[in-house]
Amino acid sequence: MGRIWDEESGKMRKVHALILTLCHSRHMYVYLAFSQDIRALIEGFEAAWEYFGGIAAIVITDNLKPAIDKADRYNPKVNRQFLE
């Protein structure tokens, strides 16, 4: 995404965006985070579920590195922490 001011550290930091889009309605939620680790990913998903007022039955992760350990078109290896 670029760089934004971080109040906690008092400096400019690189920010990443997690974008969740519901297929049936195309409603979108954007979660900004300073890292792309599993913790930030889970926080982003939880914030999106709260925003949407529920949880989607199917999630397509599009080979996110924190969620997918080994990418494969037909049988990707999903991170165990993410599944839980």
XYZ file of N, CA, C and O in Angstrom:
336
model
N 0.821 -1.194 0.000
C 0.000 0.000 0.000
C 0.859 1.250 0.000
O 0.495 2.221 -0.589
N 1.937 1.221 0.734
C 2.761 2.416 0.858
C 3.163 2.625 2.303
O 3.282 1.682 3.067
N 3.368 3.878 2.669
C 3.809 4.193 4.027
C 2.806 5.143 4.677
O 2.294 6.040 4.023
N 2.552 4.917 5.980
C 1.701 5.822 6.749
C 2.350 6.064 8.103
O 3.239 5.329 8.533
N 1.901 7.090 8.764
C 2.423 7.461 10.073
C 1.894 6.492 11.127
O 0.705 6.239 11.225
N 2.804 5.954 11.930
C 2.458 5.059 13.027
C 2.609 5.812 14.336
O 3.714 6.208 14.707
N 1.484 6.021 15.032
C 1.490 6.760 16.298
C 2.336 6.072 17.361
O 3.019 6.732 18.140
N 2.280 4.728 17.419
C 3.005 3.994 18.464
C 4.518 4.120 18.329
O 5.218 4.324 19.314
N 5.042 3.984 17.119
C 6.492 4.052 16.924
C 6.977 5.476 16.667
O 8.164 5.759 16.797
N 6.072 6.371 16.270
C 6.446 7.750 15.998
C 7.213 7.924 14.697
O 8.021 8.838 14.570
N 6.976 7.039 13.722
C 7.664 7.157 12.437
C 6.786 6.615 11.312
O 5.750 5.998 11.552
N 7.228 6.847 10.087
C 6.543 6.323 8.914
C 6.848 4.837 8.792
O 7.993 4.429 8.956
N 5.804 4.040 8.520
C 5.989 2.594 8.371
C 5.251 2.089 7.145
O 4.233 2.645 6.751
N 5.769 1.013 6.573
C 5.115 0.363 5.439
C 3.835 -0.289 5.925
O 3.807 -0.918 6.975
N 2.761 -0.126 5.164
C 1.468 -0.701 5.525
C 1.000 -1.632 4.405
O 1.250 -1.387 3.227
N 0.368 -2.736 4.812
C -0.150 -3.740 3.887
C -1.665 -3.775 4.021
O -2.208 -3.495 5.080
N -2.342 -4.155 2.949
C -3.800 -4.229 2.965
C -4.255 -5.660 2.717
O -3.802 -6.315 1.781
N -5.134 -6.142 3.582
C -5.826 -7.413 3.389
C -7.219 -7.045 2.887
O -7.952 -6.326 3.573
N -7.574 -7.508 1.698
C -8.865 -7.164 1.100
C -9.725 -8.412 1.049
O -9.338 -9.416 0.455
N -10.880 -8.361 1.706
C -11.830 -9.468 1.685
C -13.066 -9.016 0.934
O -13.645 -7.972 1.257
N -13.470 -9.782 -0.079
C -14.621 -9.447 -0.906
C -15.600 -10.608 -0.900
O -15.209 -11.747 -1.165
N -16.853 -10.327 -0.595
C -17.882 -11.360 -0.636
C -18.301 -11.577 -2.092
O -18.634 -10.622 -2.788
N -18.281 -12.820 -2.524
C -18.572 -13.134 -3.936
C -19.999 -12.788 -4.344
O -20.219 -12.238 -5.408
N -20.962 -13.101 -3.494
C -22.361 -12.924 -3.896
C -22.791 -11.463 -3.975
O -23.619 -11.097 -4.786
N -22.234 -10.623 -3.122
C -22.669 -9.221 -3.089
C -21.589 -8.241 -3.546
O -21.869 -7.083 -3.786
N -20.339 -8.714 -3.602
C -19.173 -7.889 -3.927
C -18.887 -6.839 -2.858
O -18.132 -5.903 -3.097
N -19.493 -6.962 -1.667
C -19.130 -6.074 -0.561
C -17.682 -6.343 -0.200
O -17.235 -7.489 -0.190
N -16.965 -5.285 0.127
C -15.538 -5.397 0.357
C -15.164 -4.823 1.722
O -15.759 -3.842 2.168
N -14.161 -5.442 2.351
C -13.601 -4.941 3.604
C -12.095 -4.884 3.433
O -11.476 -5.844 2.959
N -11.486 -3.782 3.816
C -10.040 -3.605 3.710
C -9.472 -3.435 5.112
O -9.904 -2.555 5.863
N -8.504 -4.282 5.464
C -7.859 -4.252 6.771
C -6.403 -3.860 6.565
O -5.671 -4.517 5.822
N -5.976 -2.773 7.199
C -4.595 -2.310 7.093
C -3.778 -2.843 8.255
O -4.225 -2.816 9.401
N -2.561 -3.329 7.947
C -1.680 -3.877 8.982
C -0.234 -3.547 8.640
O 0.123 -3.368 7.471
N 0.596 -3.496 9.665
C 2.015 -3.204 9.455
C 2.833 -4.458 9.162
O 4.030 -4.370 8.895
N 2.220 -5.637 9.234
C 2.932 -6.873 8.913
C 2.017 -7.800 8.129
O 0.810 -7.593 8.077
N 2.605 -8.840 7.548
C 1.840 -9.818 6.791
C 2.004 -11.198 7.428
O 2.132 -12.195 6.728
N 1.986 -11.259 8.736
C 2.135 -12.538 9.427
C 0.767 -13.146 9.732
O -0.271 -12.541 9.464
N 0.782 -14.345 10.292
C -0.464 -15.064 10.561
C -1.340 -14.305 11.562
O -2.557 -14.296 11.440
N -0.733 -13.640 12.526
C -1.498 -12.889 13.518
C -2.285 -11.753 12.867
O -3.474 -11.568 13.132
N -1.616 -10.992 12.002
C -2.293 -9.892 11.301
C -3.385 -10.424 10.374
O -4.458 -9.826 10.264
N -3.133 -11.567 9.756
C -4.130 -12.169 8.873
C -5.385 -12.565 9.644
O -6.506 -12.249 9.237
N -5.200 -13.215 10.778
C -6.346 -13.638 11.584
C -7.098 -12.429 12.136
O -8.325 -12.394 12.132
N -6.376 -11.411 12.598
C -7.020 -10.186 13.082
C -7.847 -9.538 11.967
O -8.955 -9.053 12.203
N -7.306 -9.538 10.756
C -8.022 -8.966 9.620
C -9.290 -9.736 9.294
O -10.341 -9.140 9.046
N -9.213 -11.068 9.325
C -10.398 -11.880 9.066
C -11.454 -11.672 10.148
O -12.639 -11.541 9.852
N -11.022 -11.642 11.409
C -11.985 -11.438 12.493
C -12.655 -10.075 12.393
O -13.856 -9.947 12.628
N -11.903 -9.048 12.025
C -12.485 -7.716 11.855
C -13.476 -7.715 10.690
O -14.538 -7.093 10.769
N -13.156 -8.440 9.626
C -14.060 -8.512 8.475
C -15.348 -9.237 8.838
O -16.434 -8.804 8.461
N -15.259 -10.337 9.584
C -16.469 -11.075 9.976
C -17.370 -10.188 10.831
O -18.591 -10.218 10.691
N -16.765 -9.399 11.704
C -17.552 -8.481 12.525
C -18.224 -7.416 11.644
O -19.393 -7.102 11.814
N -17.480 -6.896 10.689
C -18.012 -5.881 9.778
C -19.164 -6.434 8.939
O -20.192 -5.785 8.764
N -18.995 -7.662 8.406
C -20.026 -8.274 7.573
C -21.199 -8.805 8.381
O -22.253 -9.089 7.831
N -21.015 -8.973 9.680
C -22.086 -9.490 10.525
C -22.241 -10.995 10.447
O -23.297 -11.533 10.754
N -21.193 -11.688 10.049
C -21.234 -13.146 9.959
C -19.999 -13.671 9.268
O -19.123 -12.911 8.853
N -19.927 -14.983 9.165
C -18.769 -15.645 8.585
C -19.162 -16.276 7.255
O -20.212 -16.897 7.135
N -18.291 -16.160 6.269
C -18.534 -16.764 4.960
C -18.361 -18.279 5.048
O -17.502 -18.770 5.774
N -19.172 -19.009 4.300
C -19.095 -20.471 4.302
C -17.830 -20.970 3.614
O -17.250 -21.975 4.018
N -17.376 -20.273 2.588
C -16.187 -20.658 1.838
C -15.252 -19.453 1.757
O -15.687 -18.338 1.484
N -13.951 -19.694 1.980
C -12.938 -18.641 1.879
C -11.913 -19.069 0.833
O -11.354 -20.158 0.919
N -11.681 -18.225 -0.151
C -10.649 -18.461 -1.156
C -9.494 -17.533 -0.820
O -9.629 -16.312 -0.890
N -8.353 -18.104 -0.429
C -7.255 -17.297 0.097
C -6.313 -16.738 -0.950
O -5.486 -15.899 -0.635
N -6.392 -17.208 -2.192
C -5.556 -16.670 -3.264
C -4.066 -16.765 -2.932
O -3.301 -15.848 -3.165
N -3.635 -17.860 -2.328
C -2.229 -18.161 -2.015
C -1.539 -17.123 -1.121
O -0.383 -16.780 -1.334
N -2.249 -16.616 -0.133
C -1.629 -15.720 0.851
C -0.514 -16.470 1.569
O -0.724 -17.580 2.060
N 0.671 -15.898 1.645
C 1.794 -16.588 2.264
C 1.541 -17.008 3.713
O 1.918 -18.099 4.107
N 0.917 -16.178 4.556
C 0.675 -16.629 5.931
C -0.361 -17.753 6.035
O -0.365 -18.505 6.988
N -1.237 -17.892 5.044
C -2.304 -18.888 5.100
C -1.967 -20.172 4.353
O -2.469 -21.236 4.686
N -1.124 -20.095 3.349
C -0.806 -21.241 2.503
C 0.678 -21.571 2.640
O 1.534 -20.754 2.320
N 0.969 -22.796 3.103
C 2.366 -23.218 3.252
C 2.986 -23.613 1.916
O 4.145 -23.324 1.654
N 2.228 -24.307 1.080
C 2.721 -24.704 -0.234
C 1.603 -24.517 -1.255
O 0.567 -25.156 -1.170
N 1.844 -23.630 -2.191
C 0.837 -23.338 -3.205
C 0.752 -24.471 -4.221
O 1.762 -25.053 -4.612
N -0.465 -24.801 -4.598
C -0.725 -25.796 -5.630
C -2.111 -25.507 -6.191
O -3.032 -25.215 -5.434
N -2.248 -25.602 -7.484
C -3.519 -25.270 -8.124
C -4.672 -26.136 -7.616
O -5.781 -25.664 -7.421
N -4.414 -27.427 -7.407
C -5.490 -28.347 -7.053
C -5.481 -28.792 -5.598
O -6.510 -29.182 -5.066
N -4.327 -28.781 -4.959
C -4.235 -29.273 -3.587
C -3.223 -28.455 -2.786
O -2.146 -28.953 -2.448
N -3.549 -27.205 -2.457
C -2.588 -26.392 -1.691
C -2.489 -26.903 -0.247
O -3.433 -27.466 0.301
N -1.307 -26.717 0.348
C -1.130 -27.089 1.759
C -1.424 -25.844 2.598
O -0.691 -24.871 2.587
N -2.547 -25.905 3.331
C -3.008 -24.761 4.120
C -2.339 -24.773 5.488
O -2.178 -25.830 6.110
N -1.950 -23.597 5.964
C -1.319 -23.446 7.273
C -2.272 -23.926 8.365
O -3.440 -23.525 8.402
N -1.775 -24.756 9.259
C -2.614 -25.338 10.322
C -3.205 -24.262 11.247
O -4.371 -24.339 11.623
N -2.400 -23.268 11.614
C -2.896 -22.174 12.475
C -4.050 -21.451 11.817
O -5.027 -21.098 12.465
N -3.957 -21.219 10.533
C -5.014 -20.518 9.806
C -6.299 -21.345 9.794
O -7.383 -20.816 9.934
N -6.164 -22.647 9.612
C -7.340 -23.522 9.605
C -8.063 -23.517 10.954
O -9.281 -23.561 11.014
N -7.300 -23.505 12.029
C -7.899 -23.522 13.361
C -8.643 -22.242 13.629
O -9.658 -22.183 14.232
